[in-house]
Coordinates of C-alpha atoms in Angstrom, one line a residue:
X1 CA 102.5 154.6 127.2
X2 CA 105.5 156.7 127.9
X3 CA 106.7 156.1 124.4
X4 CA 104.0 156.1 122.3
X5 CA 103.4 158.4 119.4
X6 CA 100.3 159.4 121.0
X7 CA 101.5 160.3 124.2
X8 CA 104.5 162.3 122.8
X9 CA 101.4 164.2 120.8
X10 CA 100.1 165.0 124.0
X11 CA 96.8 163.1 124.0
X12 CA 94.9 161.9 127.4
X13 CA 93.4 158.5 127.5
X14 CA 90.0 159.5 126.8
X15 CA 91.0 161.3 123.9
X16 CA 92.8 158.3 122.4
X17 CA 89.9 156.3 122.5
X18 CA 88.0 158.5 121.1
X19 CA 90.6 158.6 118.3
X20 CA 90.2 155.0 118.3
X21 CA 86.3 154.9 117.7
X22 CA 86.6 157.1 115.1
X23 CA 89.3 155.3 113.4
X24 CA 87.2 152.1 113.8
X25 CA 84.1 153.7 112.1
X26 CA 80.3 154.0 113.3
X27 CA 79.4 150.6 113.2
X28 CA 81.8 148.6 114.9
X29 CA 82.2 151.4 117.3
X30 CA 78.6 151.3 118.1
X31 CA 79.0 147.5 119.1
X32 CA 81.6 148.8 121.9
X33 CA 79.4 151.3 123.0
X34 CA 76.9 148.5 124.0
X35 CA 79.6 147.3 126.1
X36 CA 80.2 150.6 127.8
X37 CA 78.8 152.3 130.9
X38 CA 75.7 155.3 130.6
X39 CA 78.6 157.5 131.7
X40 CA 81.3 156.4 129.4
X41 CA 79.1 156.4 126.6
X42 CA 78.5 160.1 127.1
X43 CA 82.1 161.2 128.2
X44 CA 83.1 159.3 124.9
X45 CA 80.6 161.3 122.6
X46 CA 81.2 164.4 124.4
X47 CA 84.9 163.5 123.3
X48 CA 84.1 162.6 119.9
X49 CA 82.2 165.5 119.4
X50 CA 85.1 167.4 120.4
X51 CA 87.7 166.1 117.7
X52 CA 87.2 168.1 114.8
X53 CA 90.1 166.5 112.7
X54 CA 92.1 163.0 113.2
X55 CA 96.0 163.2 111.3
X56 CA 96.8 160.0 109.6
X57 CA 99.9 159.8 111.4
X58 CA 98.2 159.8 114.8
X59 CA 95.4 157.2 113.7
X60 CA 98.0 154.8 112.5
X61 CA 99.9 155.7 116.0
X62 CA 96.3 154.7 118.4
X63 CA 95.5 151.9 116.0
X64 CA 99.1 150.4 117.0
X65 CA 98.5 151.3 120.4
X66 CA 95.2 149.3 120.6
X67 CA 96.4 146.4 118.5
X68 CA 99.6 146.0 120.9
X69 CA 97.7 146.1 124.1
X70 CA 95.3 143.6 123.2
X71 CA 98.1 141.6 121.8
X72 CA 99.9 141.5 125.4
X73 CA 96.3 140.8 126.8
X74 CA 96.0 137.8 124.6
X75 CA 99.3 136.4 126.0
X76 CA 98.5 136.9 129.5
X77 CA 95.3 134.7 129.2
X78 CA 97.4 132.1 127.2
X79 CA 100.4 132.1 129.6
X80 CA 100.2 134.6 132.3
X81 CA 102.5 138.2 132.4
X82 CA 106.0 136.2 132.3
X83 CA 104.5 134.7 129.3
X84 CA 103.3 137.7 127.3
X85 CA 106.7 139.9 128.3
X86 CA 108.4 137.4 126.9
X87 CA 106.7 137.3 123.1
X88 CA 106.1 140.8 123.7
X89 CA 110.1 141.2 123.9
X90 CA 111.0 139.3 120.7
X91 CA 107.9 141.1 118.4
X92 CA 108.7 144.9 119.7
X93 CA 111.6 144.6 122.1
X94 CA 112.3 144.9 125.7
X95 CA 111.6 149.0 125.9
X96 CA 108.6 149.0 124.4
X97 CA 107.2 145.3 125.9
X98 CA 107.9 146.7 129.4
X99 CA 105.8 149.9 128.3
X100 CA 102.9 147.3 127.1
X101 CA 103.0 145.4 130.2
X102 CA 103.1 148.4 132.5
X103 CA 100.5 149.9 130.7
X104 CA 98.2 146.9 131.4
X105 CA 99.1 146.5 134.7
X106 CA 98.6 150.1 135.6
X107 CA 95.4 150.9 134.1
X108 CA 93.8 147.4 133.6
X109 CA 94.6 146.0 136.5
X110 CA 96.0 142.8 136.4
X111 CA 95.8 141.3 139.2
X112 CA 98.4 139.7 141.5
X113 CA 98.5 135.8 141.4
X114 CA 98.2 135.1 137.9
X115 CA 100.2 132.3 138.3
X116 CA 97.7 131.1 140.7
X117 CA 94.7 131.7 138.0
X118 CA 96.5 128.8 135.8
X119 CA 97.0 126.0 138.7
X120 CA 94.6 123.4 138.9
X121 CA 91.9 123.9 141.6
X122 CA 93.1 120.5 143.0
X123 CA 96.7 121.1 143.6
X124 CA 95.7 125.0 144.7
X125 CA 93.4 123.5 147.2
X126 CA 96.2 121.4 148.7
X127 CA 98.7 124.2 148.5
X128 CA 96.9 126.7 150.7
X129 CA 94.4 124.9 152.7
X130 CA 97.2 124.7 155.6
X131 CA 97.5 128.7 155.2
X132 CA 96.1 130.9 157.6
X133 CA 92.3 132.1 156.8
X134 CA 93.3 135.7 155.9
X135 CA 96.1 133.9 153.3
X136 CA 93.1 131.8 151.4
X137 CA 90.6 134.9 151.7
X138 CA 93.4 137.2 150.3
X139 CA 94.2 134.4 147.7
X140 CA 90.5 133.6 146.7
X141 CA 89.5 137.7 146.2
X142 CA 92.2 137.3 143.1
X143 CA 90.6 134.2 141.8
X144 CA 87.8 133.8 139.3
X145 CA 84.4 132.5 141.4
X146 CA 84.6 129.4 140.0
X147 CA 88.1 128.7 140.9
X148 CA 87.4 130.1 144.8
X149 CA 84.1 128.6 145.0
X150 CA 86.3 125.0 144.2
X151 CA 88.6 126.1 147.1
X152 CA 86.1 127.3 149.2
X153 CA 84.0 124.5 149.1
X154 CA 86.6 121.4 149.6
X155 CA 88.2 123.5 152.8
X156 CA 86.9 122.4 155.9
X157 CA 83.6 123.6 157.3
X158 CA 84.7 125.2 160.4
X159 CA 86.8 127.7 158.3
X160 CA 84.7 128.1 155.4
X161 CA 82.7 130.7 156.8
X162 CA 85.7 132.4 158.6
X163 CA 87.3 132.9 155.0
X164 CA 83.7 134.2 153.7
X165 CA 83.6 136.6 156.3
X166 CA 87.2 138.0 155.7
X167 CA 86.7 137.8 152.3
X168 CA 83.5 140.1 152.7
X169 CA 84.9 142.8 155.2
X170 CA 88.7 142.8 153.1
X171 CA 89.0 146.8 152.0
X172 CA 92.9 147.3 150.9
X173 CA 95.6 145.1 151.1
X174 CA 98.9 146.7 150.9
X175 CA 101.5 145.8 148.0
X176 CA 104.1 144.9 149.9
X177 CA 101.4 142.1 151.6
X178 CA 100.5 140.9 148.6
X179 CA 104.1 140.6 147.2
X180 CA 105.3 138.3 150.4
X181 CA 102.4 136.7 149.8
X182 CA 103.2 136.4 146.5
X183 CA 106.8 135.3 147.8
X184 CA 105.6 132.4 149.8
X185 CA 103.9 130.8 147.0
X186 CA 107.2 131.5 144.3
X187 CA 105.3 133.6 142.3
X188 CA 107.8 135.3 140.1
X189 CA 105.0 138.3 139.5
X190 CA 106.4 140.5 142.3
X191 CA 108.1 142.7 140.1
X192 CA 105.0 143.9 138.2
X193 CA 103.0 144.5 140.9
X194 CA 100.9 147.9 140.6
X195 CA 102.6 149.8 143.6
X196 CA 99.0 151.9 144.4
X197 CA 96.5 150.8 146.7
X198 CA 94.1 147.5 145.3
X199 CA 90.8 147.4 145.6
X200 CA 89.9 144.0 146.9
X201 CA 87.4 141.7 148.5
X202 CA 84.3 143.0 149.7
X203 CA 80.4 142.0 149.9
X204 CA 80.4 142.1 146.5
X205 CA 83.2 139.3 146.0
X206 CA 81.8 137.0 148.5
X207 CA 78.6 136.7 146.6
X208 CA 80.4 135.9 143.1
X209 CA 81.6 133.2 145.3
X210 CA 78.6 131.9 147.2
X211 CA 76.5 132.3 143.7
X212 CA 79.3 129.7 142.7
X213 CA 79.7 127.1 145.6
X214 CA 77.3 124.1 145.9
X215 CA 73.7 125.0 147.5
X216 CA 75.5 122.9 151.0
X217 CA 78.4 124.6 151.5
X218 CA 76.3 128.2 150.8
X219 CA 74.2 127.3 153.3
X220 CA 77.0 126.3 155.8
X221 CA 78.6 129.6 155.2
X222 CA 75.2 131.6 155.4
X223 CA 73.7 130.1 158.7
X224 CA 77.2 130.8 160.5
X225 CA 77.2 134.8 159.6
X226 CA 73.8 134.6 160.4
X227 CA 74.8 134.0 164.1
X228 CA 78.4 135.5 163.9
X229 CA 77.5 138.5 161.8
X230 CA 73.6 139.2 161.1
X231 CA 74.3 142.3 159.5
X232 CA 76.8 141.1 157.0
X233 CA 74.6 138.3 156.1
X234 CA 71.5 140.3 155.6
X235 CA 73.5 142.6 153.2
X236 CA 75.2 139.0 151.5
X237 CA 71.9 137.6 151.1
X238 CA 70.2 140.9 149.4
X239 CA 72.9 140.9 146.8
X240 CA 72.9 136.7 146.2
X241 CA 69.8 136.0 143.8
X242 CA 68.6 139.3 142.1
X243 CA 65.3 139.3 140.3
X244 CA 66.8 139.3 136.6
X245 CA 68.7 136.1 138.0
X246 CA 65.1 134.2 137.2
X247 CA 66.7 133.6 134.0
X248 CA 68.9 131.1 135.4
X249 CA 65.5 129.1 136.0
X250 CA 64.4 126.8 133.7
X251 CA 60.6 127.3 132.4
X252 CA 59.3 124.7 134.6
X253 CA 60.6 126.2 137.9
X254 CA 59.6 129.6 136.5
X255 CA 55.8 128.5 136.3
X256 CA 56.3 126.9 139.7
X257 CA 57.5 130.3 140.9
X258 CA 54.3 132.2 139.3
X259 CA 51.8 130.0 141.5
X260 CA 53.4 131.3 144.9
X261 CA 53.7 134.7 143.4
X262 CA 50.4 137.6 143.7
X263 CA 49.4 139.2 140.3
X264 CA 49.9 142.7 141.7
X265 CA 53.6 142.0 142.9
X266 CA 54.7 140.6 139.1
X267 CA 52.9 143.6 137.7
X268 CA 55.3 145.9 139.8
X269 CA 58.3 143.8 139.9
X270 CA 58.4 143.8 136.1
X271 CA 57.8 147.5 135.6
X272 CA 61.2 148.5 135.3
X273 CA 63.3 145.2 134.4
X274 CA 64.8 143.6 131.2
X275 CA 63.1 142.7 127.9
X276 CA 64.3 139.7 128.2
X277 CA 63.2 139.0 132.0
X278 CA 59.3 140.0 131.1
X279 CA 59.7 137.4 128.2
X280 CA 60.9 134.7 130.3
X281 CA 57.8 135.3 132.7
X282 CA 55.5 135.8 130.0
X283 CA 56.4 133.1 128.6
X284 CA 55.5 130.9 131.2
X285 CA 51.8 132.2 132.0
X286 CA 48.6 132.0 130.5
X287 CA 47.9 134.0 127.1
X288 CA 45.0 135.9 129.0
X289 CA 47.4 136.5 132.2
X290 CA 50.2 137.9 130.4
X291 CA 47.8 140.4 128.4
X292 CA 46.0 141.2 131.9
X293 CA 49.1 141.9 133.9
X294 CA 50.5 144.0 130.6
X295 CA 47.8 146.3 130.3
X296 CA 47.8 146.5 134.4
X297 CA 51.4 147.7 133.7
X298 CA 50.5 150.1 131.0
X299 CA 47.3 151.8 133.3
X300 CA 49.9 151.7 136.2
X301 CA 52.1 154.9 135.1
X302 CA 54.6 156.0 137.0
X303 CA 55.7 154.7 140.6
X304 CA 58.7 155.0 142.5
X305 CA 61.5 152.5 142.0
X306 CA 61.5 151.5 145.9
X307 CA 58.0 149.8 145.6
X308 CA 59.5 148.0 142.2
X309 CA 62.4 147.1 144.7
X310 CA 60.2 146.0 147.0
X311 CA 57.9 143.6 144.9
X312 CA 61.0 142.0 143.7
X313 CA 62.7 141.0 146.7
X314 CA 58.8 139.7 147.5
X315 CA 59.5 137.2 144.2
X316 CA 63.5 136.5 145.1
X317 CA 62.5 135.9 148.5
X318 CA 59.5 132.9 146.9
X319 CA 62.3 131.5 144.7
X320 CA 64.9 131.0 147.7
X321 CA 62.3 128.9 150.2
X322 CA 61.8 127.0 146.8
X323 CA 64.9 126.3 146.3
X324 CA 65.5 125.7 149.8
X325 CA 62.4 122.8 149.8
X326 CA 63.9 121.6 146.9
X327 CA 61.1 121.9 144.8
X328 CA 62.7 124.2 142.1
X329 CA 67.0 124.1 141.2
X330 CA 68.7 127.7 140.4
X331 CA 71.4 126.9 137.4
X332 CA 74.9 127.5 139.8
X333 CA 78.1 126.0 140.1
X334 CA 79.1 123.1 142.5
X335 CA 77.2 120.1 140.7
X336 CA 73.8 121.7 141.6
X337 CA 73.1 121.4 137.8
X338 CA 73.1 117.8 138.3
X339 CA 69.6 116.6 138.9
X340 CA 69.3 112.9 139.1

């Protein structure tokens, strides 16, 4: 922030957090750290290391920081940017709310269409499913997957799969689209509108999606880029059901899984994964198994992470033509966790 003790002192962001942590004391800032990246967690101990003494004045000055920030965060969730400026305004006045806000919006990206993020899926569905498909793809790569997936599913099929696709190959949408955009719905967010480049849409956003839409309407969208686009959904359907996702199975499909599955394929699959995917699978297997394929994975040493990749994608790839006989349900949004 411009005006912020901190800033005036001349400290970078890093630097400020590291302030922060230190301020915050080794305990809770080792429950951050579990939240941060490999590479964070060493730029911020490198950073740590580096701070040899903290003044009380610019503790109390980081701590206010911190506590105003996620004040202004709190009101956005409750009532979107207009919301929070205006609270913001009568607790620390306009200067310094604008410098909050800006702050956020800068570095945290918000994202456009807040006011969109608040309107029930059923009026959003009947606001924009007249729009053109790069509009709705544009609109949905803002909105959480639940909320798109809502839209996605109720427009009609023969657009469904165009909206996927833009939604998938969408790169960088200039500001100044996303503000008449913006303008066309009366969104009064315009003016706070981060003015570089956003990063939006992408492979990576369709697949929230399609994770979120009912097993019918994925499978719409899927069979049409199959034929439209092979490429694009080979790379979508990689990235949809990951091996850790078996813990959205419940123990009985798990076990169903595990009879279609070869011995030596689990062993490798589960040589680099999470604790808590080996327990689920353990779990669900004979006492004798599990101690067989455990000290298979022991004797097995090293190997290189594309075989693990492999044998994985052997196990995803059993679970999808399960799912797709019906004889096992993956925990998604939709209504599939209805089973009558």
């Amino acid at each position: 922030m411009p005006n912020s003790a901190t800033s005036e002192m001349g400290f970078k962001g890093v630097q400020r957090a590291a302030i922060l942590l230190i301020s915050l004391g080794p305990e809770r800032s080792a429950g951050i750290f579990k939240h941060l990246k490999e590479e964070e967690i060493e730029e911020m101990t490198l950073e740590i290391a580096n701070i040899r003494s903290v003044t009380p004045q610019v503790k109390e000055a980081v701590i206010t920081e911190f506590y105003e920030l996620c004040l202004a965060q709190q009101y956005i969730a409750e009532g979107g940017i207009g919301y929070a400026k205006d609270l913001l305004e009568k607790a620390l006045g306009s200067e310094k709310a604008m410098d909050v806000i800006g702050k956020l919006t800068a570095s945290l990206q918000v994202k456009p269409f807040e006011f969109v993020r608040k309107t029930d899926a059923t009026q959003l569905i009947n606001f924009i499913q007249d729009e053109h498909p790069q509009t709705i793809a544009l609109i949905l790569s803002y909105l959480a997957p639940s909320q798109s997936a809502l839209v996605m599913s109720a427009l009609p099929p023969e657009r469904q799969a165009d909206v996927a696709r833009r939604i998938a190959v969408m790169d960088r949408t200039s500001p100044d689209i996303i503000k008449e955009v913006e303008k066309v719905l009366e969104s009064k967010l315009a003016s706070l509108v981060n003015q570089d480049y956003t990063i939006i849409g992408g492979v990576d956003a369709v697949v929230e999606i399609l994770n979120t839409v009912d097993r019918g309407t994925e499978r719409h969208i899927m069979e049409t880029l199959e034929v439209e686009a092979p490429e694009l959904a080979e790379e979508i359907r990689k990235k949809m059901f990951v091996f850790e996702d078996i813990l959205l199975l419940d123990d009985r499909a798990i076990q169903r899984v595990l009879r279609d599955v070869e011995n030596n394929d689990l062993t490798m699959a589960m040589k680099s994964t999470k604790d808590e995917v080996k327990e689920a699978i353990f779990n669900n297997m004979s006492k004798r198994l599990a101690v067989m394929i455990k000290e298979d994975m022991d004797f097995m040493g090293p190997v290189r992470m594309k075989d693990v990749e492999e044998a994985q994608q052997k196990i995803v790839n059993v679970i999808r033509k399960l799912e797709d006989s019906g004889e096992i349900v993956i925990s998604r949004g939709g209504g599939d966790e209805i089973v009558v």
